[in-house]
Every structure is written in C-alpha cells, then in structure tokens.
CSV table of C-alpha atoms in Angstrom, one decimal:
chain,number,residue,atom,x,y,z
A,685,UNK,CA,0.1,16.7,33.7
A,686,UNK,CA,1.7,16.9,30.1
A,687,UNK,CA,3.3,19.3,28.2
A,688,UNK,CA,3.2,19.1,24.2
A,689,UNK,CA,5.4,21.7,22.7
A,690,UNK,CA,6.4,22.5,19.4
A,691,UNK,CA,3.8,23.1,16.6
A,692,UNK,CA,-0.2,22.8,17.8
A,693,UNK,CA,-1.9,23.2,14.6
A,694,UNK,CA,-5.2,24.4,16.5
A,695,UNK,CA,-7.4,25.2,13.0
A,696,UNK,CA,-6.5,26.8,9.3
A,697,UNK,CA,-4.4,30.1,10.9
A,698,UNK,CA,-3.5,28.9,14.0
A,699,UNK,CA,-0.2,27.3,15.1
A,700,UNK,CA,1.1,27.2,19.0
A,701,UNK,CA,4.3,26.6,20.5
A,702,UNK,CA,2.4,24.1,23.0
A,703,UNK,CA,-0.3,23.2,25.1
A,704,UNK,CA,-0.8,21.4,28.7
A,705,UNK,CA,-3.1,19.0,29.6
A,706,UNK,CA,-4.1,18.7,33.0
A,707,UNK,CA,-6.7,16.6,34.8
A,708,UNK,CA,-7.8,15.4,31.4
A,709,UNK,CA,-8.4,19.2,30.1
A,710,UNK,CA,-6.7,21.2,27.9
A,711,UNK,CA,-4.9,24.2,29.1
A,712,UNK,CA,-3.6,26.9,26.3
A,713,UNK,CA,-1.2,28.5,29.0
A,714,UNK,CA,1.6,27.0,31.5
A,715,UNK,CA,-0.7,26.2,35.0
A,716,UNK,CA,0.3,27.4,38.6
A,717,UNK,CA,3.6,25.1,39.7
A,718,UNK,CA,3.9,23.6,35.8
A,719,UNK,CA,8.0,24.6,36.4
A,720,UNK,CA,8.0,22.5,39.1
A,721,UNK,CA,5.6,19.9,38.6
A,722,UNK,CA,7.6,17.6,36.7
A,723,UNK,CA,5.0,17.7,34.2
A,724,UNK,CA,6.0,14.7,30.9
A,725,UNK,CA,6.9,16.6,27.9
A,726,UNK,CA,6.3,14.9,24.8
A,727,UNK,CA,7.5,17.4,21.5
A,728,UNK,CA,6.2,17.1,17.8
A,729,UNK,CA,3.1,18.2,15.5
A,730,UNK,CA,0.1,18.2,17.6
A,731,UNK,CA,-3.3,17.8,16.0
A,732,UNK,CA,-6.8,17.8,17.4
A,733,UNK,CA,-7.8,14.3,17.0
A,734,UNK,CA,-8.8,12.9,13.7
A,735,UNK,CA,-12.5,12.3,12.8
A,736,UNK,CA,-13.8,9.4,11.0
A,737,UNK,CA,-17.3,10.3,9.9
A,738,UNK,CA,-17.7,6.6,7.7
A,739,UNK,CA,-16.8,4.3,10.0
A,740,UNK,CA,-18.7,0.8,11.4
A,741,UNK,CA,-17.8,0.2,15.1
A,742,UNK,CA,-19.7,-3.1,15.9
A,743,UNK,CA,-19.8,-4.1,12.0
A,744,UNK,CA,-17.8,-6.9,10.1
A,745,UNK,CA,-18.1,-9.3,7.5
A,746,UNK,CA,-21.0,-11.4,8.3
A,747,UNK,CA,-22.8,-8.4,10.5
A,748,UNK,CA,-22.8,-7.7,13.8
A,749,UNK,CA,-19.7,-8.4,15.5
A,750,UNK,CA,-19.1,-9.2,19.5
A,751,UNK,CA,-18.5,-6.8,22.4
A,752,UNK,CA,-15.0,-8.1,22.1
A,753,UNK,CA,-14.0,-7.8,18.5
A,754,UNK,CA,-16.1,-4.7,18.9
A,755,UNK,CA,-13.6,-2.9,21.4
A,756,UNK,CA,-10.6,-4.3,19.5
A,757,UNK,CA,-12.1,-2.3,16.5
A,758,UNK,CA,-12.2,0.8,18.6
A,759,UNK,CA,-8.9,0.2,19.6
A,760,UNK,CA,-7.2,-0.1,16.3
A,761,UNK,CA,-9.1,3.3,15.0
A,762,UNK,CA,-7.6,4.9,18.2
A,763,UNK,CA,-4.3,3.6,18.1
A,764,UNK,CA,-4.0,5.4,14.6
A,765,UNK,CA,-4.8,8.3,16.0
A,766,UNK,CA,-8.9,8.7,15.1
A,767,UNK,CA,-10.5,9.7,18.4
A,768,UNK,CA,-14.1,10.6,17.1
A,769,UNK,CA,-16.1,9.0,14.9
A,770,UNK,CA,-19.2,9.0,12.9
A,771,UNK,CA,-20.9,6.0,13.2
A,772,UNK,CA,-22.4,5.3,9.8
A,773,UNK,CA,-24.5,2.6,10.7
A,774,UNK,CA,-24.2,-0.6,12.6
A,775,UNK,CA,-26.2,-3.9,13.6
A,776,UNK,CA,-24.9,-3.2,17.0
A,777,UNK,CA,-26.3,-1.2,19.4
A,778,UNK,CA,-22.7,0.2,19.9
A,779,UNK,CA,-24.2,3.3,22.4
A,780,UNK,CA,-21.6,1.4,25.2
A,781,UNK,CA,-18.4,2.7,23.3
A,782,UNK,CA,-19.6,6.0,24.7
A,783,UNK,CA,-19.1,4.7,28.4
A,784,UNK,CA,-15.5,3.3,27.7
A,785,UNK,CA,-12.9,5.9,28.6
A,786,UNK,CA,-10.3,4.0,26.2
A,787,UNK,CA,-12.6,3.6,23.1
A,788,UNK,CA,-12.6,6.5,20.8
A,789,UNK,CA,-15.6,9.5,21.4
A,790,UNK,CA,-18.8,7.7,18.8
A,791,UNK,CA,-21.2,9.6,17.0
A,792,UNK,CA,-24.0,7.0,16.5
A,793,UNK,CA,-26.5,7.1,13.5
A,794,UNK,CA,-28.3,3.5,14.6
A,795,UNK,CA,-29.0,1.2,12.3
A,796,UNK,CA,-28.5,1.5,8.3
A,797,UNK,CA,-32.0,1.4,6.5
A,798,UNK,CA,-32.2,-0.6,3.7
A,799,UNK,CA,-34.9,-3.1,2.2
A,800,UNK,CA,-35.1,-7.2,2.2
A,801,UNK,CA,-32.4,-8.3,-0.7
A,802,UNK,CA,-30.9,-4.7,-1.7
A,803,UNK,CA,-28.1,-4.5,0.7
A,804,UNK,CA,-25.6,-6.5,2.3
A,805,UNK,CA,-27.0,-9.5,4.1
A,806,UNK,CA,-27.5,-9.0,7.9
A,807,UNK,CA,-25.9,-5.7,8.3
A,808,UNK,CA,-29.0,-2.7,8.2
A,809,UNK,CA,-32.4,-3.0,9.5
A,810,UNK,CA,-34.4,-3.8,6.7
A,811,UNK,CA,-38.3,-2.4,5.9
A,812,UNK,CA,-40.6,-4.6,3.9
A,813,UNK,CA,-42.6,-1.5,2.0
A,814,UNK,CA,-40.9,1.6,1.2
A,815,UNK,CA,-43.6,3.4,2.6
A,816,UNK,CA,-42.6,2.7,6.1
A,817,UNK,CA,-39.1,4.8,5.9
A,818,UNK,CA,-40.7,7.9,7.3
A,819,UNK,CA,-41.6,6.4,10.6
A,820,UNK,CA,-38.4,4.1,10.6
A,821,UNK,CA,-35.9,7.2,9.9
A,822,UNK,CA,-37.8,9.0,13.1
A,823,UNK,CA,-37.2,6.0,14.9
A,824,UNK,CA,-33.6,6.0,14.2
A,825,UNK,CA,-33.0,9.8,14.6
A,826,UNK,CA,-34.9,9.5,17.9
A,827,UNK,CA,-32.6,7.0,19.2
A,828,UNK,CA,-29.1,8.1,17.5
A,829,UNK,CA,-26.7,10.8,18.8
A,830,UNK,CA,-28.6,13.6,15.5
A,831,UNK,CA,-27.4,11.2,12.5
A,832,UNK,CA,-29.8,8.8,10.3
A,833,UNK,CA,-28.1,6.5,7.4
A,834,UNK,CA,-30.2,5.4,4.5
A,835,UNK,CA,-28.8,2.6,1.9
A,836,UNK,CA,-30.0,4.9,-0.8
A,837,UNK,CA,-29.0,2.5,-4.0
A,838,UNK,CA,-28.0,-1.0,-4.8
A,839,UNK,CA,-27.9,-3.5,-7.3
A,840,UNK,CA,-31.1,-5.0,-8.0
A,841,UNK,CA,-30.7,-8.4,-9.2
A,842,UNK,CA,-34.3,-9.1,-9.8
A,843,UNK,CA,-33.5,-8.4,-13.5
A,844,UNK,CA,-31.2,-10.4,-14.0
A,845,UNK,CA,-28.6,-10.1,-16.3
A,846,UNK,CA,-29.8,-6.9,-16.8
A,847,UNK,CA,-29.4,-6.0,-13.2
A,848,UNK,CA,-27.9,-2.8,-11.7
A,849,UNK,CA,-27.5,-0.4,-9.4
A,850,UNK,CA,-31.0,1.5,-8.8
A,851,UNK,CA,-32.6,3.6,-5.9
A,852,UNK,CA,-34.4,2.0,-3.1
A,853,UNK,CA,-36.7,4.3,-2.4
A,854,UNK,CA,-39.6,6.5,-4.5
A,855,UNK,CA,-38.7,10.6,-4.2
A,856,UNK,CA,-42.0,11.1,-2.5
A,857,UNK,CA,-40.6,8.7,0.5
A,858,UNK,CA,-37.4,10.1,0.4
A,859,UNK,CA,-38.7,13.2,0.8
A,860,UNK,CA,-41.4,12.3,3.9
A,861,UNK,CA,-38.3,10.4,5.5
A,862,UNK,CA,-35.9,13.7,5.3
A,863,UNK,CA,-38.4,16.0,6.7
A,864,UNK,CA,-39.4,13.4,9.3
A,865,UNK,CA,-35.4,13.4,10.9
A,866,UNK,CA,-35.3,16.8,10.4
A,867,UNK,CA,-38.4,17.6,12.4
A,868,UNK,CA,-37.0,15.2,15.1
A,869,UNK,CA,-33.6,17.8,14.9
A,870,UNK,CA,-31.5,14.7,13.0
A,871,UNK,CA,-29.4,15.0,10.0
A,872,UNK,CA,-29.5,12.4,7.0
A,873,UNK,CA,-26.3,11.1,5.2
A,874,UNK,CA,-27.2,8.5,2.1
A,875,UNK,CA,-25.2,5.7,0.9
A,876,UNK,CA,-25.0,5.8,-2.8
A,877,UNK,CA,-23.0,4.8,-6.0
A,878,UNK,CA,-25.3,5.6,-9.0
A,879,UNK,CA,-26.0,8.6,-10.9
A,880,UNK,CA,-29.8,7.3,-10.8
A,881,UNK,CA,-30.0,7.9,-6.8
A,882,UNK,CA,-28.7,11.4,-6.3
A,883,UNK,CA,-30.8,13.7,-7.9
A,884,UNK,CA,-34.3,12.3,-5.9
A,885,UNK,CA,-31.5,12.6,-2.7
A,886,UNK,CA,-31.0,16.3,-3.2
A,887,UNK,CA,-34.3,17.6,-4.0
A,888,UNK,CA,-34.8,15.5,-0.9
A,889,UNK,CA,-32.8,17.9,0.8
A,890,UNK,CA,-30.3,15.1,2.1
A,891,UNK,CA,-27.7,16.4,4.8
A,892,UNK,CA,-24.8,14.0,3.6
A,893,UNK,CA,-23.8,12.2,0.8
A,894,UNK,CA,-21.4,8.9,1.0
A,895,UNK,CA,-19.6,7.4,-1.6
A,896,UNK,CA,-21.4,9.6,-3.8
A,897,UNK,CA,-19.4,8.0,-7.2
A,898,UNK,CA,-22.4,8.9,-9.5
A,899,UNK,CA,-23.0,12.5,-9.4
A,900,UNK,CA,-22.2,13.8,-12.5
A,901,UNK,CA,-21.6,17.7,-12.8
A,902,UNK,CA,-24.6,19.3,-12.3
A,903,UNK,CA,-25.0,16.9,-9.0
A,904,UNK,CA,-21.6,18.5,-8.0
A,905,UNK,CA,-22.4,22.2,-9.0
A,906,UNK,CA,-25.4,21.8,-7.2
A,907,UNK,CA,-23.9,20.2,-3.9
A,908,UNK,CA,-21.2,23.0,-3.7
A,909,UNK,CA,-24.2,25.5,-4.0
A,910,UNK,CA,-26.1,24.0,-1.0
A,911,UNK,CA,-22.8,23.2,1.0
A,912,UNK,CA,-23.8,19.3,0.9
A,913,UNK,CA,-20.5,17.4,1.9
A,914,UNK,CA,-19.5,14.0,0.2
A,915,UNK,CA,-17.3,11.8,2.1
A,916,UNK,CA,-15.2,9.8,-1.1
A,917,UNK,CA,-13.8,6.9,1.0
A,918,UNK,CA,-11.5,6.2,-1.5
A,919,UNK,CA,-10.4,3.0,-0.1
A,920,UNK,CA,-13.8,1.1,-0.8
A,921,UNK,CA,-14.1,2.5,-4.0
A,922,UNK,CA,-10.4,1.3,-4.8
A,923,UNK,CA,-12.5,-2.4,-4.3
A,924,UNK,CA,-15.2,-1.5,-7.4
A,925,UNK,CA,-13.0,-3.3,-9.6
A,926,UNK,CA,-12.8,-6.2,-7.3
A,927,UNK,CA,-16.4,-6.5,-6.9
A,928,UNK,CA,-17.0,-6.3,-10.7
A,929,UNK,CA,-14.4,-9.1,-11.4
A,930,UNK,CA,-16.9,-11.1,-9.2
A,931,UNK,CA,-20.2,-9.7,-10.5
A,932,UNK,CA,-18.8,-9.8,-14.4
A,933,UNK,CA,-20.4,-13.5,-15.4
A,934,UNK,CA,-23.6,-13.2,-13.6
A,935,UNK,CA,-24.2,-9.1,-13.6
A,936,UNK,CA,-22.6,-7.9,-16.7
A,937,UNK,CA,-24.3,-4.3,-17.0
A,938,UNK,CA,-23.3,-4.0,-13.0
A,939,UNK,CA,-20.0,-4.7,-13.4
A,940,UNK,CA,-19.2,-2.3,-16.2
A,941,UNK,CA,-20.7,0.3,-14.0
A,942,UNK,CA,-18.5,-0.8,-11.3
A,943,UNK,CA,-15.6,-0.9,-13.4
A,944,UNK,CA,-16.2,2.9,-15.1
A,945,UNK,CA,-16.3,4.1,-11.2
A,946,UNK,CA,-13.3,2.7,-10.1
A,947,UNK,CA,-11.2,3.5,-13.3
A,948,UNK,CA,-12.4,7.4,-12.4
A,949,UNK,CA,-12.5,7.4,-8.9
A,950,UNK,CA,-9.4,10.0,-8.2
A,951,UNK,CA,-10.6,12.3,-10.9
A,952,UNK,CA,-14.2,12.6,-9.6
A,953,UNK,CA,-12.7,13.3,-5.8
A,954,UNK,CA,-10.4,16.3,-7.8
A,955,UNK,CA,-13.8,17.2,-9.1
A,956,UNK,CA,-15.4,17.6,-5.8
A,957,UNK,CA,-12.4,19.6,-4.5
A,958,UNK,CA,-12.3,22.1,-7.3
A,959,UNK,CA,-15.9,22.6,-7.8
A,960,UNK,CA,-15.9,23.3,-3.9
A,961,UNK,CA,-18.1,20.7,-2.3
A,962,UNK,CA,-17.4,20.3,1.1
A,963,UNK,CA,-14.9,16.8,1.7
A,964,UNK,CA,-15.5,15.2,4.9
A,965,UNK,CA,-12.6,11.9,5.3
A,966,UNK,CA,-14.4,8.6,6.2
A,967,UNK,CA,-12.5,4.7,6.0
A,968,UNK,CA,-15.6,2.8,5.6
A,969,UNK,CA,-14.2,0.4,8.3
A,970,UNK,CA,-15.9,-2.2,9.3
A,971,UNK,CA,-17.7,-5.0,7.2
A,972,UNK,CA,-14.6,-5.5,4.3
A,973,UNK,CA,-11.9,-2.9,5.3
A,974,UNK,CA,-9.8,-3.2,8.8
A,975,UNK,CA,-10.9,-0.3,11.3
A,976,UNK,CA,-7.1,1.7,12.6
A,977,UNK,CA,-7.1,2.6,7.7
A,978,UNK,CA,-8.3,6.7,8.3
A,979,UNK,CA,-4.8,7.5,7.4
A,980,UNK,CA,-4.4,5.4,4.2
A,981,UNK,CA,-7.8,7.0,3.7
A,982,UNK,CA,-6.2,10.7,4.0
A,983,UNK,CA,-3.4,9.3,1.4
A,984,UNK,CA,-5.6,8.2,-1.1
A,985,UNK,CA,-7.3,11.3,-1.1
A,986,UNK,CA,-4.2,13.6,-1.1
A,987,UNK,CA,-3.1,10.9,-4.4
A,988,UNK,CA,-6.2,12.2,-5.9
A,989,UNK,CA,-5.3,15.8,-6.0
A,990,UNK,CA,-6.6,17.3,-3.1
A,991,UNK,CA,-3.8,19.4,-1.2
A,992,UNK,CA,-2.9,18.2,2.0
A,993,UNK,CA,-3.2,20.5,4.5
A,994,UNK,CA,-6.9,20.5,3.3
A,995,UNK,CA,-7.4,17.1,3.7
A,996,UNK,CA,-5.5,17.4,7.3
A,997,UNK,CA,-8.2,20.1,8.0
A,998,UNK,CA,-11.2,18.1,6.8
A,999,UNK,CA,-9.9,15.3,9.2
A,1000,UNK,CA,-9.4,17.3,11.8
A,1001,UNK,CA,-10.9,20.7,13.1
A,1002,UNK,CA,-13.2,21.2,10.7
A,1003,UNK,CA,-14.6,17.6,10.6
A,1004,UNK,CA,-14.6,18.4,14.5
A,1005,UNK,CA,-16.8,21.9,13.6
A,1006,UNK,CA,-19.1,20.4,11.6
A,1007,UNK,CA,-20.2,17.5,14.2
A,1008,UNK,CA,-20.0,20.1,16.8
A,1009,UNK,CA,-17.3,18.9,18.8
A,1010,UNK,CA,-14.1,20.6,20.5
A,1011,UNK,CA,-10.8,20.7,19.2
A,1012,UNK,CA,-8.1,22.5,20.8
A,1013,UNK,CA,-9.3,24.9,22.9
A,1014,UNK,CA,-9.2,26.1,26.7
A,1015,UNK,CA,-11.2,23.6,29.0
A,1016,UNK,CA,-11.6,21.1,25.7
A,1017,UNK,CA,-11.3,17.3,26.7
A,1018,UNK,CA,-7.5,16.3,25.9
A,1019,UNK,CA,-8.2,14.4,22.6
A,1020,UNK,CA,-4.8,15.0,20.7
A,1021,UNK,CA,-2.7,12.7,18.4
A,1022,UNK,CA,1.1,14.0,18.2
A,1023,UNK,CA,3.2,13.7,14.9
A,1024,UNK,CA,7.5,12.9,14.6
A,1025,UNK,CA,7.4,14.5,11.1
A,1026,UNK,CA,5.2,17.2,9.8
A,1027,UNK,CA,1.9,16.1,8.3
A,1028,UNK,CA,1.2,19.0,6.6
A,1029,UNK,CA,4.2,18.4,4.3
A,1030,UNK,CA,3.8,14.8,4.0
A,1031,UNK,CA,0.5,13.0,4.5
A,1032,UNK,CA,2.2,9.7,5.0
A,1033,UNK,CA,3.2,10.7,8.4
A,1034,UNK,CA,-0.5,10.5,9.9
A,1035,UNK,CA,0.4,6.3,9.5
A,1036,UNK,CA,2.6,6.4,12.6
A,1037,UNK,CA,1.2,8.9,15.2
A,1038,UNK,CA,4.4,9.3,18.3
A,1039,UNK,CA,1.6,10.0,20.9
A,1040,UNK,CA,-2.3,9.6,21.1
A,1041,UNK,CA,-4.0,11.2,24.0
A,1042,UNK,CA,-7.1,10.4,24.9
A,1043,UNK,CA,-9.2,12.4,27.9
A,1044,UNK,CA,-6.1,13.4,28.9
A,1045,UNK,CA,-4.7,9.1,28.9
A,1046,UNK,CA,-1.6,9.1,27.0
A,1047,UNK,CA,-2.2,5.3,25.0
C-alpha cells in the first residue's frame, strides 16, 4: 500500500491532497486500516503517467532491434516517467511489451507503410505498387491495438539533383486506405514533412498528423477546424539541419527545404498552439534519438511558446483521454510518476521524476 500526498494534479481543474494505491489500484480515499497499515508515503506533484504517442519500441538504427535492447528501450522511457505509449510503427512485432508487468502499457500501430527506396532502409513494411495500400492498411489496423502509420512523404532521389521531398501515395489511394482502417474501426496518423503531402492527407480525412512541418496556414486553419492533432516532435526536427548538411552536395533542393524547416520549427509549433490545433507530445525514440527524451521533448515544446501547464496536460490526461486510457481515477491501474519540484512552474522538472509507479510497482 502507498500513500502519495501533496498535489495530485488529476486533469485541467483538479488538484488532490493525495491518493492510495492499493493492490495495484488507485484508491481516491484513505482504505479500511490505512492508519494502521504502515502504508509508504512518498510526498510531491503526482501526475497520471506521461504519454508518448511517437515513439519506436523495438526500432533503432539499422531496424529492428533485439528482445533485449528492445526491453532496455522500454525501460529507459519508463524510468523517465512515460508509462504509455503510442507505438508509431516498428519492424518488431513488439505485441510482448504488453505481457511485461515492468515495460511501459504499448499502444501498437504495427508496421510503418512505406514503398521500396522512399523511407529509411529496413525499418517499415514496404509495398511494391501504391495500389496495394488499401488492403495493407486493413491488414495493419486488423492486427494493431486501433492505430495504422503511413510514411506519407519522403525524398525522392530518382531526380536527382533535383530531388525532394514528395508524397508516396496518389489521393485516390490515400483515400481507399483511410476509409479501409476506418471501416475496420482503426485510426490513421501520417508521417510527413512537406507542404506537398498534407492537403491529399486531409481531404483524406487522416486521424493524425506527425511531424507535420509543411502545413502552411490554411493546412493549420483547417486542422484546428476538424480537431486533427499534430504531434511536433521537436527533437527530430532540431536534426533537419543535420540531415541537410549531409544531403547539401548530392540533394541541394532537399536540403534547402530541410534547412527552411529547421530554422522555423519553434515558430510553426507557436502556430499550431495559437490557431488551436490539438498538440499531442511524441520523442520520436527509436531509430536516431535515445528512448527515456519525452521530457526534453516537453522542453522543447514549452521553448517554443506553448505554456506549460498545457504541454503537461497534452502529455498527460488528455493524451491519456484521447487514446482512451485511465488516468487518476477510482479503480484506475496505479500508473503515476511523482515530481520533487512543481512541473507546472518549471518544465525542466519532468527530467528527474522522485517516484514512478507502475501497476501499483514503485521502480
């Protein structure tokens, strides 16, 4: 049994003095014998768990990854305090996270889908004709947890020095594919960077957007209307400059685009914010950044202007609403992280969580 006392910051208006957990459950009210049960107190800022909805358990450099490095992934984004994530796509058929007690709760979307030489090497499942999305994202929906990822855009080098980002699929197939998941109940999120790819994405009627650096202001007014959330993650886009420096002799029109997306990348999140599309906080760990970052994520969004307690919300219990899963509440599975310092006054102090509880397992 444990008691955690002194600010539970349940949702946007709601703040308790504590909260018990016993046998694994939360309990909003002291239980029979708690005076005398000898119950471990542990005192700070209490938040639901965090929620990373761009994340790659099962994903790294070269693809696929082991079982072991796998769990030791898992480990680092629970050991910062992320205890349910959004798989955004992975070589590995990670559905065995689910059945590990100490691994963070997963969210799986299955495999990325992407075609041969417009993606990263060995990390989606990748169809030979565009025309064979439709039955692939069915596939994928059928066998995820109600999540399909699409590589929506990437650079196509086939022109050479003239080569840039451009979509990967025609609209027609990106519609078929979105009513195809949506008939099997699933939601869609896309990968995308250009401006080119996100207008064919919403008349779509895509469910997600990730990345989304392209969308110029009608994309954004148009997003905010429909209630389509964008997750920024900040800290891959902080690498556009990076991956232009390397793309600059070969790619030239590429890596100016690269470069103009990097240079505006905290002014387009400020965009998003103001203009009121919905921001959902993803790492993109996995592949080229180190799983355990949510929390310089949350930072880089809060240096881009967004106000902090509503990035701690959209990492929290709303991100927690929207995938349909408990937060605090009565009979809720004990998944809190607990704070020294107040988060909602400084961001900063999500990097070095006092206490992470996980079904009810202090770790």
């Amino acid at each position: 049994m444990l008691r955690l006392a002194g600010a539970v910051l349940v949702d946007d208006e709601t703040v308790l003095p504590e909260v018990w957990v016993v046998d694994g459950r939360l309990a909003m009210s002291p239980p029979a014998g708690a005076e005398d049960s000898g119950a471990e107190e542990i005192r700070g800022w209490v938040l639901p768990g965090l929620v990373d909805v761009h994340c790659h358990i099962g994903l790294g450099p070269d693809g696929a990854v082991t079982v072991e490095d796998a769990v030791l992934q898992g480990k680092a984004d629970r050991d910062a305090g992320t205890l349910l994530v959004r798989d955004a796509g992975s070589p590995m058929d990670n559905r065995w996270v689910q059945d590990r007690p100490d691994m963070p709760r997963l969210v799986r979307a299955g495999h990325h889908l992407a075609r041969p030489r417009r993606y990263i090497r060995h990390y989606a499942r990748e169809l030979d004709d565009v025309a064979e999305l439709p039955a692939a994202v069915a596939q994928e929906a059928r066998s995820g947890d109600g999540w399909v990822k699409i590589v929506a855009d990437w650079i196509d080098r086939s022109a050479g020095a003239d080569a840039d980002l451009a979509p990967l699929w025609p609209a027609d197939v990106l519609a078929d594919a979105l009513a195809a998941a949506h008939e099997a109940g699933a939601r869609v999120t896309a990968h995308t960077f250009s401006r080119e790819a996100i207008g064919p994405l919403l008349d779509a009627g895509i469910d997600g957007i990730e990345h989304g650096t392209g969308m110029d202001p009608d994309h954004v007014a148009e997003a905010a209307r429909r209630g389509i959330p964008v997750t920024p993650t900040l800290l891959q886009v902080g690498r556009f400059d990076r991956i232009a420096e390397q793309a600059e002799g070969k790619y030239p029109r590429y890596a100016e685009r690269m470069r103009r997306m990097h240079a505006r990348r905290y002014e387009h999140v400020a965009q998003l914010h103001d203009a009121g599309v919905p921001l959902l906080m993803g790492s993109d760990a996995g592949g080229t950044i180190g799983h355990g970052s949510l929390p310089a994520e949350l930072a880089e969004v809060v240096r881009a202007g967004v106000p902090v307690d509503q990035v701690l919300a959209a990492a929290s219990w709303r991100a927690r609403a929207f995938l349909g899963a408990p937060g605090i509440e009565s009979g809720a599975s004990a998944d809190v992280v607990v704070y020294a310092t107040d988060p909602r006054r400084d961001i900063t102090a999500l990097a070095e969580p006092s206490a992470v509880v996980l079904r009810g397992s202090r770790h």
